Short mmCIF file of C-alpha atoms in Angstrom, two decimals:
data_model
loop_
_atom_site.label_atom_id
_atom_site.label_comp_id
_atom_site.label_asym_id
_atom_site.label_seq_id
_atom_site.Cartn_x
_atom_site.Cartn_y
_atom_site.Cartn_z
CA UNK A 1 53.87 10.42 13.09
CA UNK A 2 51.83 7.35 13.99
CA UNK A 3 50.17 5.43 11.14
CA UNK A 4 46.97 5.81 10.67
CA UNK A 5 46.38 1.69 10.12
CA UNK A 6 48.75 -0.53 10.70
CA UNK A 7 48.09 -4.32 10.55
CA UNK A 8 50.93 -6.65 12.02
CA UNK A 9 51.03 -11.07 10.63
CA UNK A 10 46.72 -10.65 11.45
CA UNK A 11 45.02 -13.62 10.92
CA UNK A 12 41.45 -13.99 10.87
CA UNK A 13 39.79 -17.60 11.63
CA UNK A 14 35.84 -17.78 12.25
CA UNK A 15 34.76 -20.45 15.47
CA UNK A 16 33.96 -23.98 14.01
CA UNK A 17 36.32 -23.22 10.13
CA UNK A 18 39.01 -25.48 9.28
CA UNK A 19 41.02 -22.61 7.80
CA UNK A 20 41.65 -18.80 8.68
CA UNK A 21 39.44 -16.31 6.34
CA UNK A 22 42.76 -13.92 6.19
CA UNK A 23 46.02 -15.36 6.92
CA UNK A 24 49.19 -13.34 8.31
CA UNK A 25 48.77 -10.38 6.44
CA UNK A 26 50.32 -6.85 7.47
CA UNK A 27 50.29 -3.46 5.66
CA UNK A 28 50.66 -0.04 6.52
CA UNK A 29 48.37 3.34 6.02
CA UNK A 30 50.10 6.00 6.74
CA UNK A 31 47.97 9.63 7.66
CA UNK A 32 45.52 10.90 5.12
CA UNK A 33 46.76 7.99 2.97
CA UNK A 34 43.63 6.47 0.62
CA UNK A 35 43.71 3.51 0.09
CA UNK A 36 40.96 0.41 -1.62
CA UNK A 37 40.83 -3.18 -0.52
CA UNK A 38 40.24 -4.98 -3.59
CA UNK A 39 39.04 -8.70 -3.98
CA UNK A 40 36.77 -10.83 -4.95
CA UNK A 41 33.25 -11.88 -2.95
CA UNK A 42 33.99 -13.60 -0.02
CA UNK A 43 37.96 -12.67 0.01
CA UNK A 44 37.35 -11.27 4.19
CA UNK A 45 37.12 -7.81 2.62
CA UNK A 46 34.16 -7.06 5.48
CA UNK A 47 36.35 -9.07 7.85
CA UNK A 48 39.67 -7.49 7.27
CA UNK A 49 37.17 -3.72 7.72
CA UNK A 50 35.26 -5.20 11.44
CA UNK A 51 38.90 -6.58 12.36
CA UNK A 52 40.32 -3.29 12.15
CA UNK A 53 37.46 -2.01 15.32
CA UNK A 54 37.77 -5.09 17.21
CA UNK A 55 34.26 -6.14 16.48
CA UNK A 56 35.68 -9.89 15.28
CA UNK A 57 38.59 -11.56 17.05
CA UNK A 58 42.00 -12.09 15.44
CA UNK A 59 45.30 -12.93 16.49
CA UNK A 60 48.72 -10.84 15.32
CA UNK A 61 48.25 -6.70 16.49
CA UNK A 62 46.22 -3.76 14.69
CA UNK A 63 47.28 -0.54 15.34
CA UNK A 64 44.87 2.67 15.60
CA UNK A 65 46.10 6.01 14.95
CA UNK A 66 48.75 4.52 18.03
CA UNK A 67 47.20 2.64 19.84
CA UNK A 68 47.32 -1.10 19.56
CA UNK A 69 43.58 -2.31 19.60
CA UNK A 70 43.23 -4.59 23.04
CA UNK A 71 39.81 -4.86 23.89
CA UNK A 72 40.20 -1.92 27.16
CA UNK A 73 41.17 0.17 24.04
CA UNK A 74 38.86 -0.70 21.71
CA UNK A 75 36.38 2.59 23.17
CA UNK A 76 39.77 5.06 21.68
CA UNK A 77 39.68 3.75 18.08
CA UNK A 78 36.36 3.67 17.96
CA UNK A 79 36.03 7.77 18.88
CA UNK A 80 38.56 7.97 16.38
CA UNK A 81 37.65 5.80 13.51
CA UNK A 82 34.12 6.64 10.79
CA UNK A 83 32.61 3.26 9.75
CA UNK A 84 30.28 2.76 7.26
CA UNK A 85 28.90 -0.34 7.19
CA UNK A 86 27.97 -2.64 4.25
CA UNK A 87 23.74 -2.78 4.77
CA UNK A 88 23.74 0.93 6.46
CA UNK A 89 19.88 -0.13 7.81
CA UNK A 90 21.77 -1.67 10.95
CA UNK A 91 24.32 1.53 11.76
CA UNK A 92 21.14 4.10 10.89
CA UNK A 93 19.62 4.37 14.87
CA UNK A 94 17.41 7.52 15.71
CA UNK A 95 14.00 7.72 13.98
CA UNK A 96 14.81 11.35 12.82
CA UNK A 97 17.65 11.84 10.06
CA UNK A 98 19.68 15.02 11.62
CA UNK A 99 19.58 12.64 15.27
CA UNK A 100 21.17 10.47 14.14
CA UNK A 101 24.25 12.32 11.27
CA UNK A 102 24.17 14.33 14.43
CA UNK A 103 24.54 11.81 17.20
CA UNK A 104 28.53 11.37 17.03
CA UNK A 105 28.95 14.77 17.89
CA UNK A 106 25.98 14.52 20.51
CA UNK A 107 28.63 11.62 21.85
CA UNK A 108 31.57 13.89 21.40
CA UNK A 109 29.85 16.46 23.46
CA UNK A 110 29.35 19.29 20.23
CA UNK A 111 26.17 21.30 21.92
CA UNK A 112 23.31 19.70 19.75
CA UNK A 113 22.22 23.34 17.94
CA UNK A 114 26.01 23.41 16.69
CA UNK A 115 25.52 19.79 15.67
CA UNK A 116 23.20 19.66 14.45
CA UNK A 117 24.59 22.59 12.13
CA UNK A 118 27.64 20.59 11.54
CA UNK A 119 25.49 17.56 10.45
CA UNK A 120 22.99 19.86 7.88
CA UNK A 121 26.61 20.64 6.52
CA UNK A 122 27.56 17.39 5.80
CA UNK A 123 24.25 16.14 4.68
CA UNK A 124 24.20 18.78 2.19
CA UNK A 125 27.88 18.36 0.55
CA UNK A 126 26.99 14.72 0.34
CA UNK A 127 23.26 15.60 -1.71
CA UNK A 128 21.35 14.37 0.57
CA UNK A 129 20.54 18.12 2.63
CA UNK A 130 16.56 17.51 1.60
CA UNK A 131 16.12 14.35 3.87
CA UNK A 132 17.73 15.97 7.65
CA UNK A 133 13.81 15.94 8.71
CA UNK A 134 12.56 12.81 7.62
CA UNK A 135 12.96 9.40 9.04
CA UNK A 136 14.85 6.73 7.65
CA UNK A 137 12.20 4.18 6.52
CA UNK A 138 11.02 6.68 4.15
CA UNK A 139 14.18 6.84 2.01
CA UNK A 140 15.35 4.97 -0.77
CA UNK A 141 18.87 1.94 0.21
CA UNK A 142 21.52 4.61 -1.70
CA UNK A 143 19.86 7.41 0.30
CA UNK A 144 20.51 5.47 3.70
CA UNK A 145 23.56 4.72 2.52
CA UNK A 146 24.52 8.44 2.20
CA UNK A 147 22.88 9.32 5.69
CA UNK A 148 25.10 6.34 7.04
CA UNK A 149 27.89 8.49 5.56
CA UNK A 150 27.34 11.12 6.70
CA UNK A 151 27.02 9.83 10.17
CA UNK A 152 30.57 8.16 9.85
CA UNK A 153 31.90 11.63 7.90
CA UNK A 154 30.44 14.19 10.74
CA UNK A 155 32.66 14.15 13.81
CA UNK A 156 36.12 14.08 10.97
CA UNK A 157 37.44 10.83 12.02
CA UNK A 158 41.33 9.92 11.33
CA UNK A 159 40.61 6.75 9.74
CA UNK A 160 37.28 6.60 7.20
CA UNK A 161 37.07 2.33 7.01
CA UNK A 162 34.34 2.04 4.26
CA UNK A 163 32.80 -1.22 3.16
CA UNK A 164 31.36 -0.99 -0.78
CA UNK A 165 30.23 3.23 -0.51
CA UNK A 166 28.96 2.86 -3.68
CA UNK A 167 27.52 -0.61 -4.08
CA UNK A 168 24.03 1.15 -4.46
CA UNK A 169 24.59 4.87 -5.96
CA UNK A 170 23.27 5.34 -9.70
CA UNK A 171 26.65 6.10 -11.93
CA UNK A 172 26.18 10.59 -10.60
CA UNK A 173 26.23 9.84 -7.23
CA UNK A 174 29.19 7.36 -7.04
CA UNK A 175 30.90 9.92 -8.75
CA UNK A 176 29.99 12.86 -6.72
CA UNK A 177 30.89 10.66 -3.86
CA UNK A 178 34.10 9.67 -5.51
CA UNK A 179 34.89 13.53 -5.64
CA UNK A 180 33.85 13.96 -1.39
CA UNK A 181 35.63 11.31 -0.78
CA UNK A 182 39.30 12.11 -2.79
CA UNK A 183 38.73 16.39 -1.41
CA UNK A 184 38.77 14.67 2.79
CA UNK A 185 41.63 14.92 5.13
CA UNK A 186 41.26 11.67 6.69
CA UNK A 187 42.83 8.21 6.04
CA UNK A 188 40.43 5.89 3.88
CA UNK A 189 40.54 2.28 3.45
CA UNK A 190 37.24 1.42 1.43
CA UNK A 191 36.60 -1.95 0.17
CA UNK A 192 35.60 -2.77 -2.69
CA UNK A 193 34.80 -4.83 -6.26
CA UNK A 194 33.86 -1.30 -8.23
CA UNK A 195 37.55 -0.57 -9.78
CA UNK A 196 37.02 2.23 -11.68
CA UNK A 197 35.20 3.88 -7.97
CA UNK A 198 38.45 3.50 -6.04
CA UNK A 199 40.51 4.10 -8.82
CA UNK A 200 39.33 7.43 -8.36
CA UNK A 201 39.67 7.63 -4.75
CA UNK A 202 43.10 5.84 -4.03
CA UNK A 203 46.37 5.94 -4.82
CA UNK A 204 47.04 2.34 -3.26
CA UNK A 205 45.42 -1.23 -4.13
CA UNK A 206 45.41 -4.51 -1.57
CA UNK A 207 44.35 -7.11 -3.08
CA UNK A 208 43.41 -9.64 -1.15
CA UNK A 209 43.34 -13.10 -2.93
CA UNK A 210 44.16 -16.68 -1.21
CA UNK A 211 43.67 -14.95 1.87
CA UNK A 212 46.49 -13.11 1.46
CA UNK A 213 47.26 -9.55 0.15
CA UNK A 214 49.12 -8.33 -2.99
CA UNK A 215 49.62 -4.58 -3.33
CA UNK A 216 49.43 -2.74 -6.30
CA UNK A 217 50.00 0.97 -7.25
CA UNK A 218 47.71 1.19 -10.11
CA UNK A 219 44.59 0.04 -10.93
CA UNK A 220 45.47 -1.07 -14.14
CA UNK A 221 48.21 -3.61 -12.76
CA UNK A 222 45.71 -5.57 -10.27
CA UNK A 223 44.06 -8.76 -11.45
CA UNK A 224 41.59 -11.26 -9.22
CA UNK B 1 2.85 -2.92 6.88
CA UNK B 2 5.31 -0.83 4.35
CA UNK B 3 3.88 1.53 5.59
CA UNK B 4 3.49 1.22 9.35
CA UNK B 5 6.07 4.21 9.81
CA UNK B 6 3.19 6.19 8.48
CA UNK B 7 1.22 6.16 11.82
CA UNK B 8 3.06 7.98 13.62
CA UNK B 9 2.02 11.44 14.14
CA UNK B 10 -0.65 10.80 10.92
CA UNK B 11 -3.38 12.86 13.38
CA UNK B 12 -4.47 16.53 12.98
CA UNK B 13 -6.10 17.29 16.26
CA UNK B 14 -5.27 20.34 18.64
CA UNK B 15 -3.49 17.95 20.68
CA UNK B 16 -0.57 17.34 17.99
CA UNK B 17 0.79 20.64 18.74
CA UNK B 18 1.90 20.16 21.56
CA UNK B 19 5.04 19.38 22.81
CA UNK B 20 6.52 15.89 22.44
CA UNK B 21 7.17 15.80 25.69
CA UNK B 22 3.87 16.81 27.00
CA UNK B 23 1.94 14.12 23.79
CA UNK B 24 3.76 11.02 26.20
CA UNK B 25 2.74 12.14 29.24
CA UNK B 26 -0.67 12.98 28.52
CA UNK B 27 -0.75 10.25 26.41
CA UNK B 28 0.38 8.03 29.53
CA UNK B 29 -1.60 9.23 32.52
CA UNK B 30 -4.74 9.02 30.02
CA UNK B 31 -4.27 5.40 29.33
CA UNK B 32 -3.33 4.32 33.24
CA UNK B 33 -6.38 6.41 34.22
CA UNK B 34 -8.55 4.72 31.70
CA UNK B 35 -6.88 1.13 32.87
CA UNK B 36 -7.79 2.36 37.13
CA UNK B 37 -11.45 3.07 36.30
CA UNK B 38 -14.29 1.01 37.61
CA UNK B 39 -16.41 -0.61 35.10
CA UNK B 40 -19.37 -1.89 37.49
CA UNK B 41 -20.46 1.79 37.92
CA UNK B 42 -21.92 4.68 35.73
CA UNK B 43 -19.84 7.18 37.04
CA UNK B 44 -16.92 4.82 36.38
CA UNK B 45 -17.73 3.56 32.79
CA UNK B 46 -19.09 7.28 31.87
CA UNK B 47 -15.52 8.56 33.09
CA UNK B 48 -13.47 5.72 31.46
CA UNK B 49 -15.53 5.65 27.55
CA UNK B 50 -15.56 9.81 27.78
CA UNK B 51 -12.45 10.07 28.70
CA UNK B 52 -11.31 7.78 25.65
CA UNK B 53 -13.69 9.17 23.40
CA UNK B 54 -12.41 13.00 24.20
CA UNK B 55 -9.02 12.28 23.95
CA UNK B 56 -9.19 9.68 20.59
CA UNK B 57 -11.46 12.84 18.98
CA UNK B 58 -8.63 16.38 20.55
CA UNK B 59 -6.62 14.12 18.97
CA UNK B 60 -8.55 13.64 15.14
CA UNK B 61 -7.44 9.86 15.30
CA UNK B 62 -8.34 8.86 11.15
CA UNK B 63 -11.74 6.80 11.00
CA UNK B 64 -8.86 4.09 8.88
CA UNK B 65 -6.82 4.00 12.50
CA UNK B 66 -10.63 3.65 14.24
CA UNK B 67 -11.28 0.65 12.28
CA UNK B 68 -7.78 -0.85 12.70
CA UNK B 69 -8.30 -0.59 16.47
CA UNK B 70 -11.87 -2.26 16.39
CA UNK B 71 -10.99 -5.01 14.56
CA UNK B 72 -8.09 -5.67 16.67
CA UNK B 73 -9.61 -4.97 19.73
CA UNK B 74 -12.48 -7.53 18.03
CA UNK B 75 -9.29 -10.18 17.02
CA UNK B 76 -7.60 -9.88 20.64
CA UNK B 77 -10.39 -10.30 22.79
CA UNK B 78 -13.52 -12.66 20.72
CA UNK B 79 -11.44 -15.43 22.38
CA UNK B 80 -10.99 -14.16 25.23
CA UNK B 81 -14.80 -13.68 25.91
CA UNK B 82 -15.20 -17.02 24.68
CA UNK B 83 -14.07 -18.49 27.67
CA UNK B 84 -16.09 -16.59 29.99
CA UNK B 85 -17.83 -19.61 31.10
CA UNK B 86 -14.79 -20.86 32.09
CA UNK B 87 -13.42 -17.63 34.28
CA UNK B 88 -13.30 -18.68 38.23
CA UNK B 89 -14.20 -15.45 40.31
CA UNK B 90 -15.05 -14.88 43.67
CA UNK B 91 -17.96 -13.00 45.04
CA UNK B 92 -19.92 -12.77 42.71
CA UNK B 93 -23.13 -11.51 43.72
CA UNK B 94 -25.38 -11.66 40.86
CA UNK B 95 -25.51 -15.02 39.30
CA UNK B 96 -23.02 -17.03 38.16
CA UNK B 97 -22.66 -16.73 34.46
CA UNK B 98 -23.96 -13.03 34.25
CA UNK B 99 -20.98 -12.06 36.92
CA UNK B 100 -18.54 -13.42 35.08
CA UNK B 101 -19.42 -12.08 31.44
CA UNK B 102 -19.70 -8.56 33.56
CA UNK B 103 -16.22 -9.43 34.64
CA UNK B 104 -14.79 -10.27 30.65
CA UNK B 105 -16.49 -7.39 29.10
CA UNK B 106 -14.96 -5.17 31.73
CA UNK B 107 -11.24 -6.58 30.92
CA UNK B 108 -11.99 -6.04 26.91
CA UNK B 109 -13.63 -2.56 28.04
CA UNK B 110 -10.73 -1.20 29.33
CA UNK B 111 -7.89 -2.80 26.97
CA UNK B 112 -10.22 -1.34 23.73
CA UNK B 113 -9.73 1.60 25.73
CA UNK B 114 -6.30 1.41 26.64
CA UNK B 115 -5.99 0.33 22.65
CA UNK B 116 -7.57 3.73 21.64
CA UNK B 117 -5.37 5.62 23.72
CA UNK B 118 -1.96 4.28 22.41
CA UNK B 119 -3.04 4.60 19.28
CA UNK B 120 -4.00 8.19 19.56
CA UNK B 121 -1.48 8.72 21.59
CA UNK B 122 0.79 7.26 18.64
CA UNK B 123 -1.24 9.39 16.24
CA UNK B 124 -0.17 12.52 17.49
CA UNK B 125 3.35 11.96 17.81
CA UNK B 126 5.36 11.93 14.34
CA UNK B 127 8.38 9.43 14.47
CA UNK B 128 10.42 12.49 14.43
CA UNK B 129 9.38 13.79 18.01
CA UNK B 130 9.96 10.46 19.60
CA UNK B 131 13.03 10.52 20.63
CA UNK B 132 13.43 14.52 21.97
CA UNK B 133 10.15 13.53 23.95
CA UNK B 134 12.35 11.09 25.30
CA UNK B 135 15.12 12.95 25.49
CA UNK B 136 12.86 16.22 27.44
CA UNK B 137 11.65 14.35 29.94
CA UNK B 138 14.69 13.88 31.24
CA UNK B 139 14.28 9.70 32.28
CA UNK B 140 17.28 7.94 32.75
CA UNK B 141 19.41 7.80 29.32
CA UNK B 142 20.08 4.00 29.11
CA UNK B 143 16.08 3.96 29.16
CA UNK B 144 15.26 6.51 26.42
CA UNK B 145 18.20 5.02 24.43
CA UNK B 146 16.26 1.88 25.09
CA UNK B 147 12.88 3.04 23.95
CA UNK B 148 14.60 4.80 20.77
CA UNK B 149 16.23 1.11 20.10
CA UNK B 150 12.77 -0.46 20.07
CA UNK B 151 10.97 1.62 18.21
CA UNK B 152 13.94 2.04 15.44
CA UNK B 153 14.52 -1.55 15.17
CA UNK B 154 10.81 -2.63 15.20
CA UNK B 155 10.28 -0.25 11.62
CA UNK B 156 13.26 -1.23 10.20
CA UNK B 157 12.34 -5.31 11.23
CA UNK B 158 8.16 -4.25 9.71
CA UNK B 159 10.42 -3.34 7.21
CA UNK B 160 12.15 -6.52 6.26
CA UNK B 161 8.92 -8.95 7.02
CA UNK B 162 7.09 -6.87 4.36
CA UNK B 163 10.23 -7.46 2.26
CA UNK B 164 10.60 -11.18 2.95
CA UNK B 165 6.68 -11.15 2.16
CA UNK B 166 7.33 -9.82 -1.65
CA UNK B 167 9.33 -12.31 -2.49
CA UNK B 168 7.79 -15.25 -1.29
CA UNK B 169 5.03 -14.51 -3.02
CA UNK B 170 6.62 -13.45 -6.23
CA UNK B 171 8.12 -16.90 -5.91
CA UNK B 172 4.73 -19.06 -6.03
CA UNK B 173 3.53 -19.22 -2.46
CA UNK B 174 -0.30 -19.15 -3.52
CA UNK B 175 -2.98 -21.19 -3.23
CA UNK B 176 -1.92 -24.63 -1.29
CA UNK B 177 1.68 -24.35 -1.63
CA UNK B 178 1.31 -20.93 0.06
CA UNK B 179 -0.23 -22.44 2.84
CA UNK B 180 3.06 -25.05 3.49
CA UNK B 181 5.42 -22.08 2.57
CA UNK B 182 3.24 -19.92 5.28
CA UNK B 183 5.00 -21.95 7.83
CA UNK B 184 8.19 -21.99 6.86
CA UNK B 185 7.37 -17.82 7.50
CA UNK B 186 9.11 -18.02 10.64
CA UNK B 187 12.38 -19.68 10.13
CA UNK B 188 13.17 -17.41 7.07
CA UNK B 189 12.50 -14.26 9.04
CA UNK B 190 13.99 -15.81 12.02
CA UNK B 191 17.27 -16.39 11.39
CA UNK B 192 17.21 -12.77 9.03
CA UNK B 193 15.86 -11.14 12.48
CA UNK B 194 18.81 -12.60 13.95
CA UNK B 195 21.85 -11.65 11.55
CA UNK B 196 20.47 -8.53 11.44
CA UNK B 197 20.19 -7.99 15.09
CA UNK B 198 23.94 -8.83 15.38
CA UNK B 199 24.91 -6.63 13.50
CA UNK B 200 22.53 -3.21 14.70
CA UNK B 201 24.52 -4.59 18.04
CA UNK B 202 28.24 -4.43 15.89
CA UNK B 203 27.39 -0.77 14.74
CA UNK B 204 26.23 0.24 18.07
CA UNK B 205 29.28 -0.48 19.45
CA UNK B 206 31.43 0.75 17.12
CA UNK B 207 29.41 4.05 17.02
CA UNK B 208 28.81 4.34 21.20
CA UNK B 209 25.19 3.54 21.20
CA UNK B 210 25.06 2.55 24.45
CA UNK B 211 24.31 2.74 28.75
CA UNK B 212 27.31 5.77 27.89
CA UNK B 213 25.19 7.21 25.33
CA UNK B 214 24.41 11.20 24.96
CA UNK B 215 21.67 12.11 24.33
CA UNK B 216 20.69 16.08 24.12
CA UNK B 217 17.99 18.11 22.66
CA UNK B 218 16.94 21.86 23.55
CA UNK B 219 15.06 22.96 25.45
CA UNK B 220 11.50 23.19 24.70
CA UNK B 221 9.22 25.82 25.59
CA UNK B 222 6.00 25.08 27.20
CA UNK B 223 2.72 26.90 25.86
CA UNK B 224 -0.77 27.02 27.07
CA UNK B 225 -2.08 24.19 25.80
CA UNK B 226 0.70 22.50 27.49
CA UNK B 227 -0.01 22.71 30.78
CA UNK B 228 -4.25 23.07 30.37
CA UNK B 229 -3.60 19.39 28.25
CA UNK B 230 -0.96 18.32 30.63
CA UNK B 231 -3.55 19.27 33.88
CA UNK B 232 -6.74 17.97 32.27
CA UNK B 233 -4.67 14.29 32.12
CA UNK B 234 -2.82 14.50 36.07
CA UNK B 235 -6.91 15.53 36.59
CA UNK B 236 -8.01 12.43 35.15
CA UNK B 237 -5.38 10.63 36.63
CA UNK B 238 -5.73 11.08 39.78
CA UNK B 239 -10.19 10.79 39.80
CA UNK B 240 -9.15 7.25 38.12
CA UNK B 241 -7.25 6.91 41.53
CA UNK B 242 -10.07 8.40 44.25
CA UNK B 243 -13.02 6.37 41.98
CA UNK B 244 -11.38 3.63 42.71
CA UNK B 245 -10.23 3.03 46.54
CA UNK B 246 -13.54 4.48 46.66
CA UNK B 247 -15.47 1.33 47.35
CA UNK B 248 -18.81 1.41 45.17
CA UNK B 249 -22.17 1.48 46.65
#
């Protein structure tokens, strides 16, 4: 069985920077596995997630669900991946919540009515089904974050890349999100600095420190 | 500005019950007709004013928006009217200044009427319906995707602008200092807009939103009112073309 996500000696360096943001890191996320990506602000968590879907240049090799991440495969990889950006407004593309959440399914060829029903069930699962007919502009930051997450979850992707999914949620919201993420079958790489939230969902902890990655199997061992 | 999205669908006149694509097409036809109708004949002028007033009445454009449109029109066209003496037009039969004034007033009148038609059309289409309306029009998908995104990003940008304004106000930008900070606004704003554009483009790439975007909607059921309004708007449009082509005596 293919690994859900595999990084082999990956380095990321932004243009006009003297040093790598991430240097020569390797790790594997197995199918169904839920791993947390931890690190201080600016440690490169978001860069790593962006590289995993080909949004920023990298050196080394990244393989998603058996597909090497090359320009000709970007679309295939992105179709298999659900991505939650750390600013939810950036990824909400429609003026109605239901249109936005069902878009991923419609793009895959699902009939509009069926897509909307599935989208509604995901919104319900996330506790925001009452927003389905509203515009995202009328909603709070936390609600928008859950809508963006619904858009990522609706297609049942084999890999979920989540960038700070709990940052805008209140404590009960965080708890219920952790329960939902625990239950889903997709492999998850969750970038956060909320160790408590991560430990509710993940069984592996990858910590980025000094541009390198260290692995822990329990949240109690983690040091930044 | 914060509640700009509330402008969409804020009217509740009889036109609001139409199907979204009929609202878009009828509004567009009426708007173009208003631009085409000649203002220098009585028939043209009456048709121009009646068409605009009727569209606004049938939309029940809220008084607040009527006032906003009037103020916007004043701001946009007053400076233009001041330039009247320097306008250079050929074949003016009346005295030069009178002819020039009629010319600039005509432009202001056409533009103001179009502004009212556009505002009324926006006021009868809820923002949730824009996407469905465009999809039902069966225009090229890439064009629909572009328009939907223009509206979506404009809304988000207005929200961002509102937030920046609040922050600038909070950080002591009133009084004399305020003017100084006011000039830095475009710089602050532009940087944010550029970063947002970059991030939104990345999100679109990940979500597959672009040239091959699949936008679909359930078919709409047309009612008598839809056909009636569309027929009236088409006739009005055709009438404007006829009046434009037939030279006034």
